[in-house]
PDB file of C-alpha atoms in Angstrom:
ATOM      1  CA  UNK A   1       0.000   0.000   0.000  1.00  0.00           C
ATOM      2  CA  UNK A   2       1.330   3.396  -0.953  1.00  0.00           C
ATOM      3  CA  UNK A   3       0.270   6.361   1.126  1.00  0.00           C
ATOM      4  CA  UNK A   4       1.010  10.001   0.437  1.00  0.00           C
ATOM      5  CA  UNK A   5       1.339  12.119   3.564  1.00  0.00           C
ATOM      6  CA  UNK A   6       1.359  15.846   4.011  1.00  0.00           C
ATOM      7  CA  UNK A   7       4.811  17.280   4.616  1.00  0.00           C
ATOM      8  CA  UNK A   8       4.024  18.033   8.271  1.00  0.00           C
ATOM      9  CA  UNK A   9       3.191  14.360   8.913  1.00  0.00           C
ATOM     10  CA  UNK A  10       6.315  13.182   7.125  1.00  0.00           C
ATOM     11  CA  UNK A  11       8.352  15.551   9.294  1.00  0.00           C
ATOM     12  CA  UNK A  12       6.594  14.281  12.421  1.00  0.00           C
ATOM     13  CA  UNK A  13       7.423  10.686  11.495  1.00  0.00           C
ATOM     14  CA  UNK A  14      11.054  11.554  10.796  1.00  0.00           C
ATOM     15  CA  UNK A  15      11.267  13.341  14.154  1.00  0.00           C
ATOM     16  CA  UNK A  16       9.911  10.246  15.941  1.00  0.00           C
ATOM     17  CA  UNK A  17      12.451   8.034  14.170  1.00  0.00           C
ATOM     18  CA  UNK A  18      15.258  10.440  15.116  1.00  0.00           C
ATOM     19  CA  UNK A  19      14.433   9.966  18.812  1.00  0.00           C
ATOM     20  CA  UNK A  20      15.451   6.314  18.480  1.00  0.00           C
ATOM     21  CA  UNK A  21      12.129   5.031  19.803  1.00  0.00           C
ATOM     22  CA  UNK A  22      11.111   3.816  16.348  1.00  0.00           C
ATOM     23  CA  UNK A  23      13.223   2.126  13.700  1.00  0.00           C
ATOM     24  CA  UNK A  24      11.266   3.254  10.665  1.00  0.00           C
ATOM     25  CA  UNK A  25       8.113   4.925   9.360  1.00  0.00           C
ATOM     26  CA  UNK A  26       6.147   1.658   9.555  1.00  0.00           C
ATOM     27  CA  UNK A  27       6.791   1.455  13.302  1.00  0.00           C
ATOM     28  CA  UNK A  28       5.547   5.007  13.826  1.00  0.00           C
ATOM     29  CA  UNK A  29       2.433   4.458  11.732  1.00  0.00           C
ATOM     30  CA  UNK A  30       1.722   1.091  13.385  1.00  0.00           C
ATOM     31  CA  UNK A  31       1.861   2.746  16.815  1.00  0.00           C
ATOM     32  CA  UNK A  32      -0.383   5.584  15.640  1.00  0.00           C
ATOM     33  CA  UNK A  33      -2.929   3.125  14.241  1.00  0.00           C
ATOM     34  CA  UNK A  34      -2.881   1.064  17.452  1.00  0.00           C
ATOM     35  CA  UNK A  35      -3.601   4.199  19.487  1.00  0.00           C
ATOM     36  CA  UNK A  36      -6.372   5.174  17.078  1.00  0.00           C
ATOM     37  CA  UNK A  37      -7.886   1.706  17.393  1.00  0.00           C
ATOM     38  CA  UNK A  38      -7.849   1.952  21.205  1.00  0.00           C
ATOM     39  CA  UNK A  39      -9.374   5.430  21.092  1.00  0.00           C
ATOM     40  CA  UNK A  40     -12.116   4.304  18.700  1.00  0.00           C
ATOM     41  CA  UNK A  41     -12.968   1.360  20.965  1.00  0.00           C
ATOM     42  CA  UNK A  42     -13.198   3.655  23.982  1.00  0.00           C
ATOM     43  CA  UNK A  43     -15.309   6.134  22.071  1.00  0.00           C
ATOM     44  CA  UNK A  44     -17.680   3.390  20.914  1.00  0.00           C
ATOM     45  CA  UNK A  45     -18.081   2.150  24.499  1.00  0.00           C
ATOM     46  CA  UNK A  46     -18.733   5.709  25.696  1.00  0.00           C
ATOM     47  CA  UNK A  47     -21.284   6.236  22.925  1.00  0.00           C
ATOM     48  CA  UNK A  48     -23.137   3.011  23.786  1.00  0.00           C
ATOM     49  CA  UNK A  49     -23.237   3.906  27.488  1.00  0.00           C
ATOM     50  CA  UNK A  50     -24.469   7.404  26.674  1.00  0.00           C
ATOM     51  CA  UNK A  51     -27.235   5.996  24.470  1.00  0.00           C
ATOM     52  CA  UNK A  52     -28.360   3.746  27.352  1.00  0.00           C
ATOM     53  CA  UNK A  53     -28.434   6.722  29.715  1.00  0.00           C
ATOM     54  CA  UNK A  54     -30.391   8.808  27.234  1.00  0.00           C
ATOM     55  CA  UNK A  55     -32.913   5.988  26.847  1.00  0.00           C
ATOM     56  CA  UNK A  56     -33.575   6.112  30.611  1.00  0.00           C
ATOM     57  CA  UNK A  57     -33.993   9.891  30.732  1.00  0.00           C
ATOM     58  CA  UNK A  58     -37.520  10.132  29.189  1.00  0.00           C
ATOM     59  CA  UNK A  59     -38.995   8.062  32.035  1.00  0.00           C
ATOM     60  CA  UNK A  60     -37.413  10.421  34.540  1.00  0.00           C
ATOM     61  CA  UNK A  61     -38.818  13.419  32.684  1.00  0.00           C
ATOM     62  CA  UNK A  62     -42.375  12.061  32.692  1.00  0.00           C
ATOM     63  CA  UNK A  63     -42.257  11.411  36.463  1.00  0.00           C
ATOM     64  CA  UNK A  64     -40.765  14.751  37.418  1.00  0.00           C
ATOM     65  CA  UNK A  65     -43.153  17.597  38.235  1.00  0.00           C
ATOM     66  CA  UNK A  66     -40.446  20.273  38.232  1.00  0.00           C
ATOM     67  CA  UNK A  67     -38.282  21.309  35.352  1.00  0.00           C
ATOM     68  CA  UNK A  68     -34.666  20.241  35.365  1.00  0.00           C
ATOM     69  CA  UNK A  69     -31.644  20.562  33.159  1.00  0.00           C
ATOM     70  CA  UNK A  70     -28.827  18.223  32.307  1.00  0.00           C
ATOM     71  CA  UNK A  71     -25.541  18.334  30.500  1.00  0.00           C
ATOM     72  CA  UNK A  72     -25.327  15.463  28.004  1.00  0.00           C
ATOM     73  CA  UNK A  73     -21.540  15.312  28.405  1.00  0.00           C
ATOM     74  CA  UNK A  74     -21.927  15.022  32.190  1.00  0.00           C
ATOM     75  CA  UNK A  75     -24.511  12.226  32.222  1.00  0.00           C
ATOM     76  CA  UNK A  76     -25.821  10.917  34.585  1.00  0.00           C
ATOM     77  CA  UNK A  77     -25.686  14.145  36.564  1.00  0.00           C
ATOM     78  CA  UNK A  78     -29.351  15.101  36.226  1.00  0.00           C
ATOM     79  CA  UNK A  79     -30.883  17.585  38.612  1.00  0.00           C
ATOM     80  CA  UNK A  80     -34.026  15.898  39.906  1.00  0.00           C
ATOM     81  CA  UNK A  81     -36.907  17.325  41.848  1.00  0.00           C
ATOM     82  CA  UNK A  82     -36.944  16.093  45.480  1.00  0.00           C
ATOM     83  CA  UNK A  83     -39.855  13.701  44.777  1.00  0.00           C
ATOM     84  CA  UNK A  84     -37.982  12.005  41.916  1.00  0.00           C
ATOM     85  CA  UNK A  85     -34.827  11.766  43.988  1.00  0.00           C
ATOM     86  CA  UNK A  86     -36.719  10.076  46.844  1.00  0.00           C
ATOM     87  CA  UNK A  87     -38.426   7.673  44.441  1.00  0.00           C
ATOM     88  CA  UNK A  88     -35.066   6.467  43.137  1.00  0.00           C
ATOM     89  CA  UNK A  89     -33.577   5.966  46.473  1.00  0.00           C
TER      90      UNK A  89
END
């Protein structure tokens, strides 16, 4: 497989090789792809967990008599009314 990289990426790879941690460009790219694979797996797990949490939220909304707000990135930190909080407890 032939891949054309932007000059900045070629320079980055050469800099990594110059440190002595990698023998060649393949080693650098293999490490980068391994890290990307790990990140993608973690992101997929986070996304699945978030979807599960979102699926639970509508039932909480229908039970709650007061308005509340939540930050999707900070799930499950939902501000509940006191009645909802006691019902979960």
